[in-house]
Short mmCIF file of C-alpha atoms in Angstrom, two decimals:
data_model
loop_
_atom_site.label_atom_id
_atom_site.label_comp_id
_atom_site.label_asym_id
_atom_site.label_seq_id
_atom_site.Cartn_x
_atom_site.Cartn_y
_atom_site.Cartn_z
CA GLY A 1 -5.58 -15.88 61.22
CA GLY A 2 -5.54 -19.63 61.02
CA ALA A 3 -6.74 -20.39 64.62
CA ILE A 4 -9.84 -18.53 64.02
CA ALA A 5 -10.41 -20.04 60.65
CA ARG A 6 -10.54 -23.31 62.36
CA GLU A 7 -12.96 -22.10 64.87
CA GLU A 8 -15.28 -20.63 61.87
CA LEU A 9 -15.06 -23.73 59.94
CA GLY A 10 -15.91 -25.96 63.10
CA ASP A 11 -16.41 -29.82 61.94
CA ASP A 12 -14.99 -28.85 58.49
CA ALA A 13 -11.62 -27.64 59.65
CA ALA A 14 -11.08 -31.54 60.16
CA LYS A 15 -11.59 -32.03 56.82
CA PHE A 16 -8.57 -30.22 55.90
CA GLU A 17 -6.41 -30.99 58.80
CA ALA A 18 -6.71 -34.59 57.69
CA VAL A 19 -4.97 -33.76 54.32
CA LEU A 20 -1.98 -31.42 56.53
CA ALA A 21 -1.64 -34.44 59.07
CA GLU A 22 -0.11 -36.31 56.05
CA PHE A 23 3.36 -33.97 56.28
CA ASP A 24 3.29 -34.26 60.36
CA GLN A 25 6.24 -36.83 59.65
CA TYR A 26 8.59 -33.94 58.27
CA TYR A 27 6.85 -31.10 60.17
CA PRO A 28 5.61 -32.64 63.61
CA GLY A 29 2.79 -30.53 65.36
CA PHE A 30 1.91 -28.49 61.96
CA GLY A 31 -1.07 -30.22 60.63
CA ARG A 32 -3.77 -28.18 62.25
CA LEU A 33 -5.36 -24.79 60.54
CA ASP A 34 -3.89 -22.54 63.35
CA THR A 35 -0.18 -24.45 63.42
CA ALA A 36 0.17 -24.86 59.44
CA ALA A 37 -0.68 -20.98 59.12
CA VAL A 38 2.72 -20.25 60.37
CA TRP A 39 4.87 -23.13 58.36
CA ALA A 40 5.59 -20.72 55.51
CA ASP A 41 7.77 -18.46 58.02
CA HIS A 42 9.44 -21.76 59.46
CA ILE A 43 10.88 -22.74 56.64
CA LYS A 44 12.38 -19.62 55.58
CA CYS A 45 14.21 -19.88 59.26
CA ALA A 46 18.62 -19.94 58.79
CA PRO A 47 21.47 -19.17 60.72
CA ASP A 48 22.30 -15.49 61.16
CA THR A 49 25.69 -15.43 59.99
CA ARG A 50 25.67 -11.61 60.11
CA ASN A 51 24.34 -12.01 64.13
CA PRO A 52 26.05 -15.80 65.27
CA GLY A 53 23.71 -17.20 67.74
CA PHE A 54 21.08 -15.25 66.96
CA VAL A 55 17.46 -17.08 66.24
CA ALA A 56 14.54 -14.65 64.93
CA PRO A 57 11.64 -14.58 67.07
CA TYR A 58 9.29 -17.14 64.52
CA CYS A 59 11.91 -19.58 64.44
CA LEU A 60 12.16 -20.20 68.35
CA GLY A 61 11.30 -23.77 68.93
CA MET A 62 12.39 -25.53 65.91
CA GLU A 63 14.34 -28.78 65.79
CA ARG A 64 16.28 -27.73 62.59
CA LEU A 65 16.26 -25.09 60.15
CA GLU A 66 15.03 -25.14 56.78
CA GLY A 67 16.59 -22.58 55.56
CA LEU A 68 13.92 -22.06 52.54
CA GLY A 69 14.61 -18.92 51.41
CA ILE A 70 13.54 -18.82 47.96
CA PHE A 71 9.81 -18.06 49.14
CA ASP A 72 10.65 -14.85 51.19
CA ASP A 73 9.63 -12.43 48.18
CA LEU A 74 5.91 -14.12 48.31
CA HIS A 75 4.78 -12.96 51.73
CA PHE A 76 4.54 -9.42 50.81
CA VAL A 77 3.12 -7.39 48.26
CA THR A 78 4.70 -3.44 47.78
CA PHE A 79 2.80 -0.49 47.30
CA ILE A 80 5.02 2.86 47.42
CA HIS A 81 4.08 5.62 49.87
CA ASN A 82 5.51 8.31 48.37
CA PRO A 83 3.36 11.81 49.96
CA LEU A 84 6.60 13.77 48.84
CA ASN A 85 6.55 12.86 45.45
CA VAL A 86 10.37 11.96 45.77
CA THR A 87 12.50 10.62 42.45
CA LEU A 88 11.90 6.95 43.27
CA LYS A 89 14.56 4.69 42.19
CA ARG A 90 14.48 2.25 39.23
CA MET A 91 13.67 -1.20 41.43
CA ASP A 92 10.74 1.18 42.96
CA GLN A 93 8.98 2.55 40.66
CA ASN A 94 7.23 -0.47 38.79
CA MET A 95 5.57 -1.81 42.22
CA PRO A 96 3.49 -3.70 42.91
CA ARG A 97 5.01 -6.22 40.72
CA PRO A 98 2.24 -8.37 39.24
CA THR A 99 3.21 -11.56 40.16
CA GLY A 100 5.74 -13.14 42.70
CA ASN A 101 4.63 -11.62 45.64
CA ALA A 102 1.67 -12.52 48.49
CA PRO A 103 -1.76 -11.74 46.27
CA TRP A 104 -0.63 -13.82 43.60
CA LEU A 105 0.38 -16.97 45.61
CA ILE A 106 -2.97 -16.76 47.29
CA GLU A 107 -4.63 -16.56 43.51
CA GLN A 108 -2.50 -19.43 42.72
CA SER A 109 -3.13 -21.29 45.71
CA LEU A 110 -7.03 -20.88 45.49
CA LYS A 111 -6.59 -21.93 41.89
CA GLY A 112 -4.63 -25.09 42.54
CA LEU A 113 -7.05 -26.28 45.55
CA LYS A 114 -9.71 -25.96 42.88
CA LEU A 115 -8.55 -27.77 40.40
CA GLN A 116 -11.10 -29.90 38.70
CA ASN A 117 -10.34 -34.41 38.94
CA GLY A 118 -6.73 -32.75 40.05
CA GLY A 119 -4.51 -32.27 42.69
CA THR A 120 -3.27 -34.08 45.76
CA VAL A 121 -2.69 -34.39 49.23
CA PHE A 122 0.78 -33.34 48.67
CA SER A 123 0.06 -29.64 46.41
CA TRP A 124 -2.61 -29.33 48.95
CA ASN A 125 -0.24 -29.58 51.58
CA ILE A 126 1.76 -26.55 49.76
CA PHE A 127 -1.00 -25.02 48.59
CA LEU A 128 -3.12 -24.48 52.08
CA ARG A 129 -0.17 -23.81 54.14
CA MET A 130 0.93 -21.04 52.05
CA LEU A 131 -2.80 -19.75 51.78
CA THR A 132 -3.38 -19.56 55.24
CA HIS A 133 -0.16 -17.65 55.96
CA MET A 134 -0.36 -15.32 53.08
CA VAL A 135 -3.85 -14.09 53.99
CA GLY A 136 -2.85 -13.26 57.41
CA ASP A 137 0.37 -11.31 55.99
CA LEU A 138 -1.72 -9.34 53.83
CA HIS A 139 -3.74 -7.52 56.65
CA MET A 140 -0.45 -6.38 58.38
CA PRO A 141 -0.24 -3.17 56.50
CA LEU A 142 3.68 -3.43 56.47
CA HIS A 143 3.53 -6.19 54.39
CA THR A 144 1.47 -4.05 51.55
CA ILE A 145 3.74 -1.05 51.85
CA SER A 146 7.10 0.59 52.01
CA SER A 147 7.10 4.57 52.06
CA VAL A 148 9.72 6.77 50.23
CA SER A 149 11.25 10.15 51.35
CA THR A 150 14.53 11.93 51.80
CA TRP A 151 15.47 9.08 54.25
CA PHE A 152 17.88 6.29 53.32
CA ASN A 153 18.71 7.82 50.06
CA GLY A 154 15.43 8.06 48.81
CA SER A 155 15.09 4.35 48.42
CA ALA A 156 11.76 2.76 50.06
CA ASP A 157 12.18 1.52 53.99
CA ALA A 158 11.49 -1.93 53.34
CA GLY A 159 8.21 -2.26 54.78
CA GLY A 160 9.43 -0.60 57.87
CA ASN A 161 12.25 -2.94 58.35
CA ARG A 162 14.67 0.12 57.93
CA ILE A 163 13.01 2.39 60.99
CA TRP A 164 14.59 1.70 63.76
CA VAL A 165 12.76 1.52 66.68
CA THR A 166 13.63 2.19 70.78
CA GLY A 167 11.79 3.52 73.95
CA LEU A 168 9.77 -0.08 73.68
CA PRO A 169 9.87 -3.03 77.03
CA ILE A 170 9.26 -5.32 74.46
CA LYS A 171 12.03 -7.72 73.43
CA GLY A 172 13.34 -8.52 69.99
CA VAL A 173 11.60 -5.41 68.82
CA ASP A 174 14.28 -3.01 67.08
CA ASN A 175 12.18 -1.71 63.68
CA LEU A 176 8.79 -0.49 63.15
CA HIS A 177 7.85 -3.73 60.87
CA LYS A 178 8.97 -5.92 64.03
CA LEU A 179 6.75 -3.63 66.09
CA TRP A 180 2.98 -4.09 63.76
CA ASP A 181 4.14 -8.13 63.09
CA SER A 182 3.89 -8.72 67.00
CA VAL A 183 0.85 -6.35 67.52
CA GLY A 184 2.69 -3.94 69.76
CA GLY A 185 3.85 -6.86 72.41
CA VAL A 186 1.03 -8.34 72.28
CA TYR A 187 1.93 -11.33 70.71
CA PRO A 188 5.59 -11.72 70.94
CA ASN A 189 5.42 -15.67 70.47
CA ASN A 190 3.88 -18.33 67.65
CA PHE A 191 3.83 -22.03 67.44
CA PRO A 192 5.56 -23.94 68.68
CA LYS A 193 6.61 -21.35 71.47
CA ALA A 194 3.14 -20.53 72.02
CA ASP A 195 0.21 -22.69 73.79
CA LEU A 196 -2.52 -24.02 71.41
CA ASP A 197 -4.97 -23.89 74.62
CA ASP A 198 -3.60 -20.21 74.73
CA LEU A 199 -3.99 -19.35 71.23
CA ALA A 200 -7.82 -21.51 70.97
CA LYS A 201 -8.55 -19.19 73.82
CA GLU A 202 -7.58 -16.14 72.03
CA ALA A 203 -9.51 -16.27 69.04
CA SER A 204 -12.95 -17.29 70.44
CA SER A 205 -12.13 -14.18 72.56
CA LEU A 206 -11.66 -12.10 68.95
CA VAL A 207 -14.44 -13.84 67.41
CA GLN A 208 -16.36 -12.38 70.73
CA GLN A 209 -15.03 -8.98 70.52
CA TYR A 210 -14.59 -8.35 66.64
CA PRO A 211 -18.13 -10.47 65.67
CA ARG A 212 -18.61 -10.58 61.67
CA LYS A 213 -21.26 -8.30 61.78
CA MET A 214 -19.08 -5.65 63.05
CA PHE A 215 -16.94 -5.47 59.59
CA GLY A 216 -20.00 -5.23 57.29
CA ASP A 217 -19.68 -5.78 53.28
CA ARG A 218 -15.53 -6.02 53.78
CA VAL A 219 -16.04 -9.58 55.27
CA SER A 220 -17.17 -10.56 51.64
CA VAL A 221 -14.19 -8.88 49.83
CA LEU A 222 -12.35 -12.06 49.42
CA GLY A 223 -10.46 -10.78 45.96
CA ALA A 224 -6.06 -11.21 47.06
CA TRP A 225 -5.46 -7.52 45.35
CA ASP A 226 -8.90 -6.00 46.61
CA ILE A 227 -7.46 -7.19 49.88
CA ALA A 228 -4.19 -5.70 49.63
CA LYS A 229 -4.96 -2.75 48.44
CA GLU A 230 -7.35 -2.09 51.40
CA THR A 231 -4.66 -3.06 53.85
CA LYS A 232 -2.44 -0.85 52.04
CA ILE A 233 -5.07 2.21 52.17
CA ILE A 234 -5.82 1.73 55.76
CA ALA A 235 -1.79 1.83 56.35
CA THR A 236 -1.07 5.38 54.43
CA LYS A 237 -3.27 6.65 56.54
CA ILE A 238 -2.24 5.79 60.40
CA VAL A 239 1.52 3.30 59.91
CA TYR A 240 3.13 6.75 59.49
CA ARG A 241 1.22 9.35 61.55
CA GLU A 242 3.75 10.30 63.82
CA LEU A 243 7.34 9.83 61.12
CA GLN A 244 5.00 11.73 58.15
CA PRO A 245 6.00 15.30 59.24
CA GLY A 246 9.23 14.47 59.09
CA PHE A 247 9.55 12.70 55.44
CA GLY A 248 11.33 15.84 54.27
CA THR A 249 14.06 16.00 56.78
CA PRO A 250 17.56 13.71 56.29
CA ARG A 251 17.29 11.28 59.32
CA ASP A 252 19.77 8.48 60.28
CA PHE A 253 17.97 6.21 62.58
CA LYS A 254 20.76 4.07 63.68
CA THR A 255 21.76 7.22 65.53
CA ASP A 256 18.22 8.83 66.19
CA PRO A 257 15.61 5.67 66.27
CA TYR A 258 11.95 6.07 66.41
CA VAL A 259 10.32 6.34 69.53
CA PRO A 260 6.91 5.55 69.09
CA SER A 261 3.99 7.62 71.37
CA LYS A 262 2.18 5.32 73.71
CA VAL A 263 -1.22 6.30 72.33
CA TYR A 264 0.60 5.24 68.60
CA VAL A 265 0.94 1.70 70.45
CA ASP A 266 -1.95 2.05 72.38
CA GLU A 267 -4.41 2.40 69.23
CA MET A 268 -2.15 -0.23 67.06
CA VAL A 269 -3.72 -2.77 69.66
CA PRO A 270 -7.12 -3.06 69.10
CA PHE A 271 -6.47 -2.33 65.23
CA CYS A 272 -4.36 -4.88 64.53
CA LYS A 273 -6.76 -7.67 66.55
CA GLN A 274 -9.29 -6.22 64.11
CA GLN A 275 -7.05 -7.12 60.99
CA ILE A 276 -6.54 -10.89 62.50
CA THR A 277 -10.10 -11.25 63.05
CA LEU A 278 -11.24 -10.34 59.37
CA ALA A 279 -8.34 -12.55 58.03
CA GLY A 280 -9.88 -15.56 60.06
CA TYR A 281 -13.08 -14.73 58.87
CA ARG A 282 -11.93 -14.33 54.99
CA LEU A 283 -9.76 -17.43 55.09
CA ALA A 284 -12.33 -19.70 56.55
CA ASP A 285 -14.62 -17.93 53.61
CA MET A 286 -11.89 -19.17 51.05
CA LEU A 287 -10.82 -22.20 52.68
CA ARG A 288 -14.99 -23.31 52.23
CA THR A 289 -14.88 -22.79 48.45
CA THR A 290 -12.37 -25.61 47.85
CA LEU A 291 -14.41 -27.95 49.61
CA PRO A 292 -16.13 -29.82 46.91
CA TYR A 293 -12.25 -30.56 45.54
CA LEU A 294 -10.25 -32.20 48.46
CA PRO A 295 -8.13 -34.90 47.18
CA PRO A 296 -8.52 -38.88 48.27
CA MET A 297 -6.25 -39.52 51.10
CA PRO A 298 -3.30 -41.75 50.39
CA LYS A 299 -3.34 -45.12 51.25
CA LYS A 300 -1.50 -46.28 54.33
CA SER A 301 1.96 -48.27 54.20
CA GLY A 302 0.59 -52.00 53.81
CA GLU A 303 -2.85 -51.37 52.37
CA SER A 304 -1.38 -51.70 48.50
CA GLY A 305 0.85 -54.15 49.34
CA ASP A 306 3.78 -52.81 47.73
CA LYS A 307 6.00 -50.89 48.93
CA LYS A 308 7.29 -49.61 46.30
CA GLY A 309 3.78 -47.31 45.39
CA GLY A 310 4.93 -45.36 48.43
CA MET A 311 8.24 -45.09 46.89
CA MET A 312 6.79 -43.65 44.17
CA SER A 313 4.60 -41.53 45.84
CA ASP A 314 7.97 -39.56 47.40
CA THR A 315 9.53 -40.00 44.19
CA VAL A 316 6.12 -38.09 42.72
CA GLY A 317 5.93 -35.64 45.22
CA MET A 318 9.50 -34.74 45.45
CA ALA A 319 9.03 -34.03 41.60
CA LEU A 320 6.06 -32.00 42.38
CA LEU A 321 8.24 -29.53 44.66
CA PHE A 322 10.96 -29.31 42.21
CA ALA A 323 8.49 -28.26 39.89
CA LEU A 324 6.52 -25.49 42.34
CA VAL A 325 9.89 -23.87 43.22
CA LEU A 326 11.00 -23.49 39.75
CA SER A 327 7.67 -22.50 38.93
CA LEU A 328 7.85 -19.67 41.36
CA VAL A 329 11.06 -18.47 40.67
CA GLY A 330 10.71 -18.46 37.12
CA ASN A 331 7.61 -16.35 38.09
CA PHE A 332 9.71 -14.03 39.93
CA PHE A 333 12.60 -13.20 37.60
CA MET A 334 10.37 -12.78 34.57
CA SER A 335 8.26 -10.46 36.46
CA ARG A 336 11.60 -8.78 37.64
CA LYS A 337 12.56 -9.10 33.60
CA MET A 338 8.94 -7.57 32.66
CA ALA A 339 9.53 -4.62 35.11
CA ASN A 340 12.86 -3.61 33.83
CA GLN A 341 11.38 -3.55 30.38
CA ARG A 342 8.44 -1.61 31.68
CA THR A 343 11.41 1.20 33.35
CA VAL A 344 12.84 1.64 29.67
CA ALA A 345 9.86 1.83 27.60
CA SER A 346 7.72 3.64 29.66
CA SER A 347 7.88 6.40 33.06
CA THR A 348 4.29 6.66 32.61
CA ALA A 349 3.58 2.90 33.18
CA ALA A 350 5.45 3.31 36.32
CA ALA A 351 3.51 6.54 37.42
CA ALA A 352 0.59 3.79 37.15
CA ALA A 353 1.62 1.08 38.97
CA VAL A 354 2.50 3.32 41.63
CA SER A 355 -1.08 4.85 42.18
CA CYS A 356 -2.85 1.64 41.99
CA GLY A 357 -4.96 1.05 44.47
CA ILE A 358 -6.88 4.89 45.17
CA THR A 359 -10.04 3.37 43.59
CA SER A 360 -10.51 1.14 46.53
CA GLU A 361 -11.29 3.70 48.63
CA GLY A 362 -15.03 2.86 48.93
CA LEU A 363 -14.00 -0.56 50.68
CA LEU A 364 -12.92 1.89 53.67
CA ALA A 365 -16.36 3.88 53.76
CA GLY A 366 -16.89 3.82 57.77
CA GLN A 367 -13.71 2.61 58.66
CA GLN A 368 -12.12 4.64 61.16
CA ALA A 369 -8.71 5.85 60.05
#
């Protein structure tokens, strides 16, 4: 989505990239809208203690691993797909949470990018990088939904991560979530393993294949929760269509993994490409609304004649990052506490939360299931 937004913005893309470039000393090459869009995945990379030597596909090519896992829950939102009305585990009863997830972070990022007479190059870097990534994530069906069935002892499938797959000639794809993340194996790599020229060519190709007018009124839907609910409705129709008939039969995916049909994968690819393109259009439109609030660029070393000023900027920047982390973590635990309180107080509230999003069906009028 970042590459498509970059093409859509034209000359305005350079204004955002001037801000992003301020982080180049820490993240070389991640100062473009297309590469900044994968930054949020790269910063969570850490050595796999359970599988020494294994490196996640989105971590390949990185010189060092950040291990910033504190943001992991912000990459998705969990709507529960429960067609059999299985009794939900306590942790699933209050999904989706109102805070500490991708829609919430998009809202907070846009709010931060539109501060009147506020915002710095530092805060803009954080918000821009989170926004460009999370808008893309919200268009991937399995970042919005988890199914509940007789499998996994009634627990949710973690966005398809617990549904093992086999029979696919795609290296590194061993579960349903990864299959959708890789667009059926069409996009196995991202930056820095993916070539930037190839990325730009693919973005141009997608824009030609799926022009704005193809999406009708959907392209103007920019509310984060509206997008999440839209994607969730689509997911219930297509992601589990081969699996749902077996929801009532216990299954161990370690010994009996899912074998997606060729038809399933072949239909997934164009659908995902459409979602990626739509995400790029929406991201570009969101970014345009922030242009009036662009922060002043910091003075380069020597311009003020005082190195102490640069040191002070670094100190303030780190303080802001620390405050942001505390805020995110605080909101996460507060939402969990509120969720637990709601569970004790009322099962009716839980049922209402689970059914959230049904009224968005009208958004998909004319959309092929």
